[in-house]
Amino acid sequence: MADILLKNIGKRYKNSDTLSVSNFNLDIKHKEFIVFVGPSGCGKSTTLRMIAGLEEITDGELFIDNKLMNDVAPKNRDIAMVFQNYALYPHMTVYDNMAFGLKIKKTPKAEIDARVKEAAKILGLEDYLKRKPKALSGGQRQRVALGRAMVRNPKVFLMDEPLSNLDAKLRLQMRAEISKLHRRLDTTTIYVTHDQTEAMTMASRIVIMKDGVIQQIGTPKEVYNHP
Ligand code: ADP
Ligand code: ADP
């Protein structure tokens, strides 16, 4: 279960005198796949990072399952985030990269092992568990990043341009894999992209942003008149 409510959310960075995000209102239901789309600098990442707790919310309220989250630490938010640059630990194997967050939480070894192997199976990484990230392709690295997020069994998945570093063919393939993963897991997903085609094909609802505000919210059909 994860319903997410953003109520009049705003962000003013400390060193800035303008609002990077303002009056952001959005009611997200469990299992939705929300895509934030808009040009570079419109506030997509900032909004995502506020939901993750990586950036302070300077205005408004964030609720997850009716609980006010503004002051809840990232590690207590039950959220996993996947980044554009994968953010893998270069000196660790694929296995250890995927296991790391669970180890920190002192999850029993047998359970870590089961969860990592299950994720590896789903993501087609079973044969790569002993490799280091530098011995993987871009698509495989992004699968490891997805696996690392997945093993935490998060209620919410946040993805910030996860496919931007991949070539066109792989982007297409990973797009389908992420959609499939979302359907399979019991999560709510918020996905940031500047790619309209990604938004159209993946979203249950699209949020179009410009200059820190929402311009439009709707299904792909409503937003792009796409059948
Ligand atoms: P997007 O993800 O849509 O490209 P961002 O959320 O990264 O947009 O940025 C929104 C606005 O906030 C931009 O004007 C950007 O320059 C500004 N911004 C982002 N991060 C910071 C920061 N750490 N300090 C000050 N301004 C920032
Ligand atoms: P951990 O691997 O235990 O999460 P980190 O030092 O990598 O530890 O992360 C610092 C904080 O950011 C932690 O509170 C953690 O819960 C949170 N965090 C780490 N990875 C992610 C992620 N992929 N998505 C969201 N939050 C994360």
Short mmCIF file of N, CA, C and O and ligand atoms in Angstrom, two decimals, residues 52 54 73-83 89 97 99-105 145 148-149 152 156 158, ligand 2:
data_model
loop_
_atom_site.label_atom_id
_atom_site.label_comp_id
_atom_site.label_asym_id
_atom_site.label_seq_id
_atom_site.Cartn_x
_atom_site.Cartn_y
_atom_site.Cartn_z
N ALA A 52 11.66 11.69 -1.62
CA ALA A 52 12.62 10.73 -1.05
C ALA A 52 13.16 11.19 0.30
O ALA A 52 13.70 10.40 1.06
N LEU A 54 15.53 13.49 0.40
CA LEU A 54 16.91 13.90 0.14
C LEU A 54 17.04 15.42 0.07
O LEU A 54 18.14 15.95 0.06
N ALA A 73 12.99 10.78 8.30
CA ALA A 73 14.30 10.55 7.67
C ALA A 73 14.14 9.64 6.44
O ALA A 73 13.26 8.78 6.43
N PRO A 74 15.01 9.81 5.44
CA PRO A 74 14.90 8.98 4.23
C PRO A 74 14.82 7.49 4.53
O PRO A 74 14.02 6.77 3.91
N LYS A 75 15.62 7.04 5.47
CA LYS A 75 15.67 5.60 5.72
C LYS A 75 14.37 5.07 6.33
O LYS A 75 14.13 3.87 6.33
N ASN A 76 13.54 5.97 6.85
CA ASN A 76 12.26 5.54 7.42
C ASN A 76 11.08 5.79 6.48
O ASN A 76 9.93 5.72 6.88
N ARG A 77 11.38 6.09 5.23
CA ARG A 77 10.28 6.41 4.31
C ARG A 77 9.80 5.24 3.48
O ARG A 77 8.85 5.35 2.73
N ASP A 78 10.54 4.13 3.53
CA ASP A 78 10.12 2.96 2.75
C ASP A 78 10.06 3.27 1.25
O ASP A 78 9.14 2.88 0.55
N ILE A 79 11.07 4.01 0.82
CA ILE A 79 11.15 4.47 -0.55
C ILE A 79 12.48 4.02 -1.12
O ILE A 79 13.48 4.07 -0.42
N ALA A 80 12.50 3.60 -2.37
CA ALA A 80 13.79 3.32 -3.02
C ALA A 80 13.90 4.16 -4.27
O ALA A 80 12.92 4.37 -4.99
N MET A 81 15.10 4.65 -4.51
CA MET A 81 15.29 5.55 -5.64
C MET A 81 16.36 5.01 -6.59
O MET A 81 17.36 4.48 -6.16
N VAL A 82 16.08 5.16 -7.87
CA VAL A 82 17.03 4.73 -8.91
C VAL A 82 17.45 5.97 -9.69
O VAL A 82 16.60 6.76 -10.11
N PHE A 83 18.76 6.12 -9.86
CA PHE A 83 19.28 7.34 -10.47
C PHE A 83 19.79 7.10 -11.89
O PHE A 83 20.12 5.98 -12.27
N TYR A 89 28.33 1.07 -6.24
CA TYR A 89 29.63 1.12 -5.59
C TYR A 89 30.63 0.37 -6.47
O TYR A 89 30.49 -0.85 -6.66
N ASN A 97 26.57 -5.03 -4.13
CA ASN A 97 25.84 -3.80 -4.41
C ASN A 97 24.36 -3.97 -4.09
O ASN A 97 23.74 -3.10 -3.47
N ALA A 99 23.05 -6.20 -2.11
CA ALA A 99 22.82 -6.59 -0.71
C ALA A 99 23.07 -5.45 0.28
O ALA A 99 22.59 -5.49 1.41
N PHE A 100 23.80 -4.42 -0.16
CA PHE A 100 24.34 -3.43 0.77
C PHE A 100 23.30 -2.79 1.70
O PHE A 100 23.47 -2.76 2.91
N GLY A 101 22.21 -2.30 1.12
CA GLY A 101 21.19 -1.62 1.92
C GLY A 101 20.59 -2.55 2.99
O GLY A 101 20.28 -2.11 4.10
N LEU A 102 20.46 -3.82 2.63
CA LEU A 102 19.88 -4.79 3.58
C LEU A 102 20.87 -5.12 4.68
O LEU A 102 20.50 -5.30 5.85
N LYS A 103 22.16 -5.19 4.32
CA LYS A 103 23.20 -5.45 5.33
C LYS A 103 23.21 -4.36 6.38
O LYS A 103 23.29 -4.63 7.57
N ILE A 104 23.13 -3.11 5.90
CA ILE A 104 23.12 -1.96 6.81
C ILE A 104 21.95 -2.07 7.79
O ILE A 104 22.06 -1.72 8.96
N LYS A 105 20.83 -2.58 7.27
CA LYS A 105 19.63 -2.70 8.13
C LYS A 105 19.67 -3.96 8.99
O LYS A 105 18.71 -4.31 9.65
N ALA A 145 21.09 -1.49 -10.42
CA ALA A 145 20.52 -0.40 -9.64
C ALA A 145 19.05 -0.67 -9.31
O ALA A 145 18.58 -0.43 -8.20
N ARG A 148 19.00 -3.39 -6.63
CA ARG A 148 19.35 -2.86 -5.32
C ARG A 148 18.14 -2.16 -4.68
O ARG A 148 17.92 -2.23 -3.48
N ALA A 149 17.38 -1.47 -5.51
CA ALA A 149 16.18 -0.81 -5.00
C ALA A 149 15.10 -1.84 -4.66
O ALA A 149 14.44 -1.78 -3.63
N ARG A 152 14.86 -4.04 -1.32
CA ARG A 152 14.39 -3.38 -0.10
C ARG A 152 12.88 -3.51 0.07
O ARG A 152 12.33 -3.04 1.06
N VAL A 156 7.37 2.54 -2.28
CA VAL A 156 7.41 3.54 -3.34
C VAL A 156 8.74 3.43 -4.10
O VAL A 156 9.80 3.31 -3.49
N LEU A 158 11.06 5.50 -6.76
CA LEU A 158 11.29 6.78 -7.43
C LEU A 158 12.40 6.58 -8.45
O LEU A 158 13.44 6.02 -8.12
P1 ADP B 2 21.74 2.51 2.66
O1 ADP B 2 22.48 1.72 1.65
O2 ADP B 2 21.53 1.80 3.95
O3 ADP B 2 20.46 3.00 2.13
P2 ADP B 2 23.24 4.95 2.15
O4 ADP B 2 24.36 5.62 2.91
O5 ADP B 2 23.49 4.46 0.80
O6 ADP B 2 22.69 3.74 3.07
O7 ADP B 2 22.01 5.93 2.10
C1 ADP B 2 21.80 7.01 3.00
C2 ADP B 2 20.34 7.22 3.20
O8 ADP B 2 19.65 7.26 1.95
C3 ADP B 2 19.74 6.07 3.99
O9 ADP B 2 18.93 6.63 4.98
C4 ADP B 2 18.96 5.26 3.01
O10 ADP B 2 17.76 4.74 3.54
C5 ADP B 2 18.68 6.22 1.90
N1 ADP B 2 18.85 5.51 0.64
C6 ADP B 2 19.91 4.77 0.24
N2 ADP B 2 19.74 4.25 -0.97
C7 ADP B 2 18.54 4.69 -1.36
C8 ADP B 2 17.78 4.50 -2.52
N3 ADP B 2 18.19 3.75 -3.55
N4 ADP B 2 16.58 5.08 -2.57
C9 ADP B 2 16.14 5.85 -1.55
N5 ADP B 2 16.80 6.06 -0.43
C10 ADP B 2 17.98 5.49 -0.33
#
